[in-house]
Coordinates of C-alpha atoms in Angstrom, one line a residue:
T1 CA 118.8 95.4 96.6
I2 CA 118.3 98.1 99.3
D3 CA 118.8 97.0 102.9
I4 CA 118.3 99.7 105.6
T5 CA 118.8 99.3 109.3
L6 CA 117.2 101.9 111.6
I7 CA 117.4 102.3 115.4
G8 CA 114.7 103.8 117.6
S9 CA 110.9 104.2 117.7
A10 CA 109.1 104.3 114.4
G11 CA 105.8 106.2 114.1
Q12 CA 102.7 105.1 112.4
S13 CA 102.7 103.3 109.0
F14 CA 106.4 102.3 109.2
G15 CA 107.2 100.5 105.9
A16 CA 103.8 101.2 104.4
F17 CA 103.3 99.8 100.9
L18 CA 107.0 98.7 100.9
P19 CA 107.8 97.2 97.4
A20 CA 109.9 94.2 96.5
G21 CA 113.7 94.8 96.6
I22 CA 113.7 96.8 99.8
T23 CA 114.4 95.5 103.3
L24 CA 113.8 97.7 106.4
R25 CA 115.3 96.5 109.7
L26 CA 114.1 98.3 112.8
E27 CA 115.9 97.9 116.1
G28 CA 113.4 99.4 118.5
D29 CA 109.6 99.5 118.3
A30 CA 106.9 100.6 115.9
N31 CA 103.5 102.2 116.2
D32 CA 100.2 101.3 114.5
Y33 CA 99.9 100.2 110.9
L34 CA 103.4 98.7 110.8
A35 CA 103.8 97.2 107.2
K36 CA 100.5 98.5 106.1
G37 CA 99.8 97.5 102.5
L38 CA 103.2 95.7 102.4
S39 CA 103.6 94.9 98.7
G40 CA 106.7 92.7 98.3
G41 CA 109.4 94.1 100.6
R42 CA 110.7 92.7 103.8
I43 CA 110.4 94.3 107.3
V44 CA 112.2 93.0 110.4
V45 CA 111.5 94.5 113.8
R46 CA 113.4 93.6 116.9
P47 CA 114.0 95.4 120.2
D48 CA 117.2 97.4 120.6
R49 CA 120.1 95.0 121.2
V50 CA 120.8 96.5 124.6
A51 CA 117.1 96.3 125.8
P52 CA 116.9 94.6 129.1
F53 CA 113.4 93.1 128.6
A54 CA 112.3 89.8 127.1
A55 CA 110.9 90.6 123.6
E56 CA 108.4 87.8 123.7
D57 CA 106.7 89.4 126.7
N58 CA 106.4 92.9 125.3
V59 CA 104.5 94.7 122.6
I60 CA 106.9 96.2 120.1
G61 CA 104.5 96.6 117.1
G62 CA 101.3 98.5 117.4
N63 CA 97.7 97.7 116.2
V64 CA 96.7 96.8 112.7
A65 CA 100.1 95.7 111.5
A66 CA 100.3 94.3 108.0
Y67 CA 96.8 95.6 107.2
G68 CA 96.0 95.0 103.6
A69 CA 99.4 93.4 102.8
T70 CA 99.5 91.8 99.4
A71 CA 103.0 90.4 99.3
G72 CA 106.4 90.4 101.1
E73 CA 107.6 89.4 104.5
L74 CA 107.3 90.7 108.1
F75 CA 109.3 89.3 111.0
V76 CA 108.7 90.7 114.5
R77 CA 110.6 89.7 117.6
G78 CA 108.0 90.4 120.1
I79 CA 104.2 90.9 120.4
V80 CA 102.0 93.0 118.1
G81 CA 98.7 94.7 119.0
E82 CA 95.2 94.1 117.8
R83 CA 93.9 93.3 114.3
F84 CA 97.1 91.8 113.0
C85 CA 97.2 90.9 109.3
V86 CA 93.6 92.2 108.7
R87 CA 92.8 91.8 105.0
N88 CA 96.2 90.2 104.4
S89 CA 96.0 88.8 100.9
G90 CA 99.5 87.4 100.2
A91 CA 102.2 88.4 102.7
L92 CA 104.2 86.1 105.1
A93 CA 104.3 87.3 108.7
V94 CA 106.0 85.7 111.7
V95 CA 105.4 87.2 115.2
E96 CA 105.7 86.2 118.8
G97 CA 102.2 87.1 120.0
V98 CA 99.1 89.0 118.8
G99 CA 96.2 90.9 120.3
D100 CA 92.5 90.5 119.5
H101 CA 91.0 89.9 116.1
A102 CA 94.2 88.6 114.4
C103 CA 93.8 87.5 110.7
E104 CA 90.4 89.2 110.4
Y105 CA 89.1 89.1 106.9
M106 CA 92.3 87.6 105.6
T107 CA 92.1 86.2 102.1
G108 CA 95.6 84.9 101.4
G109 CA 99.2 84.7 102.8
T110 CA 100.7 82.9 105.7
V111 CA 100.8 83.8 109.3
V112 CA 102.9 82.2 112.0
V113 CA 102.4 83.1 115.6
L114 CA 105.0 81.8 118.1
G115 CA 103.1 82.9 121.2
R116 CA 99.7 83.8 122.6
T117 CA 96.8 85.2 120.7
G118 CA 94.0 87.5 121.8
R119 CA 90.3 86.6 121.2
N120 CA 88.3 86.4 118.0
V121 CA 91.1 85.0 115.8
A122 CA 90.2 84.4 112.1
A123 CA 86.9 86.3 112.1
G124 CA 85.8 86.5 108.5
M125 CA 89.0 84.7 107.3
S126 CA 88.3 83.3 103.9
G127 CA 91.8 82.6 102.7
G128 CA 95.4 82.1 103.7
I129 CA 96.6 79.9 106.5
A130 CA 97.7 80.7 110.1
Y131 CA 99.9 78.4 112.2
V132 CA 99.7 79.1 115.9
V133 CA 101.7 77.7 118.9
D134 CA 99.6 76.6 121.9
L135 CA 96.4 77.8 120.3
E136 CA 93.4 78.1 122.7
Q137 CA 90.5 77.0 120.4
S138 CA 88.1 79.1 122.4
R139 CA 89.8 82.2 121.0
V140 CA 89.1 81.2 117.4
N141 CA 86.1 82.5 115.6
T142 CA 85.1 79.3 113.8
G143 CA 82.4 80.9 111.6
M144 CA 84.5 80.4 108.4
V145 CA 87.5 78.3 109.6
D146 CA 88.5 75.0 111.1
V147 CA 91.4 74.2 113.5
E148 CA 93.4 71.4 112.1
V149 CA 96.7 69.5 112.8
P150 CA 99.5 70.6 110.4
T151 CA 100.7 67.9 108.0
A152 CA 104.4 66.7 108.1
S153 CA 105.3 68.8 105.0
E154 CA 103.6 71.9 106.6
L155 CA 105.6 71.3 109.7
D156 CA 108.8 71.2 107.6
A157 CA 107.8 74.5 106.1
I158 CA 107.0 76.0 109.5
R159 CA 110.4 74.8 110.8
G160 CA 112.1 76.7 108.0
L161 CA 110.1 79.8 108.8
V162 CA 111.0 79.6 112.4
G163 CA 114.6 79.3 111.4
R164 CA 114.3 82.4 109.2
H165 CA 112.7 84.2 112.1
A166 CA 115.6 83.3 114.4
E167 CA 118.1 84.3 111.7
E168 CA 116.5 87.6 110.9
T169 CA 115.6 88.8 114.5
G170 CA 117.9 86.8 116.8
S171 CA 114.7 85.5 118.5
S172 CA 115.4 83.4 121.7
V173 CA 111.9 82.0 121.3
A174 CA 112.6 80.6 117.8
T175 CA 116.1 79.4 118.8
A176 CA 114.6 77.5 121.7
M177 CA 111.9 75.9 119.5
L178 CA 114.5 74.8 116.9
A179 CA 116.7 73.2 119.7
D180 CA 113.9 70.7 120.4
W181 CA 111.8 70.7 117.2
A182 CA 110.1 67.4 118.0
A183 CA 108.5 68.9 121.0
S184 CA 107.9 72.2 119.3
A185 CA 106.2 70.8 116.3
V186 CA 103.3 69.2 118.2
R187 CA 102.4 72.6 119.7
F188 CA 101.3 74.0 116.4
A189 CA 97.7 74.2 115.2
K190 CA 96.6 75.2 111.8
I191 CA 93.8 77.6 111.1
M192 CA 92.3 76.8 107.8
P193 CA 89.4 78.6 106.0
R194 CA 86.8 76.0 104.8
D195 CA 86.4 77.5 101.3
Y196 CA 90.2 78.1 100.7

């Protein structure tokens, strides 16, 4: 019921513990702990509309984004830093690249990465699911997870999330993927915890 658009650079913990019913839209960039403890709200981050750089090649969200998130949605047009979605237990997050240790100790929720990952993805991940484009399997910590091929129904769901990402952020990456979904769909890998 509350929808706020902000322009500029946000400090640490932007949107921390945001509850259901509130949407924060940031046109700019955010520091560490973006969406920390997200608990039902929606956060959308995109570069300023007049920014001359390609969002997918630049970090616009800091380290430890969505740490301890329990519910809600995070859409980021651009790359986030290290330890993305650590201890996420129920939130949905779509981003265009992540640093090292993404999805560490994750217990629930859904993560979609439309770009490169750092190393040690999914360390200690016991729940939730991550879908990653062009995943380098050597970057995955397979101590508790397997890398699988998404099912047809999962690919339909991913397509819907990519569409929402394009709609929410104006992402050129998502728009290009949707334009040739048959080619895009085969690029996704699924990170699945064995005990989930």
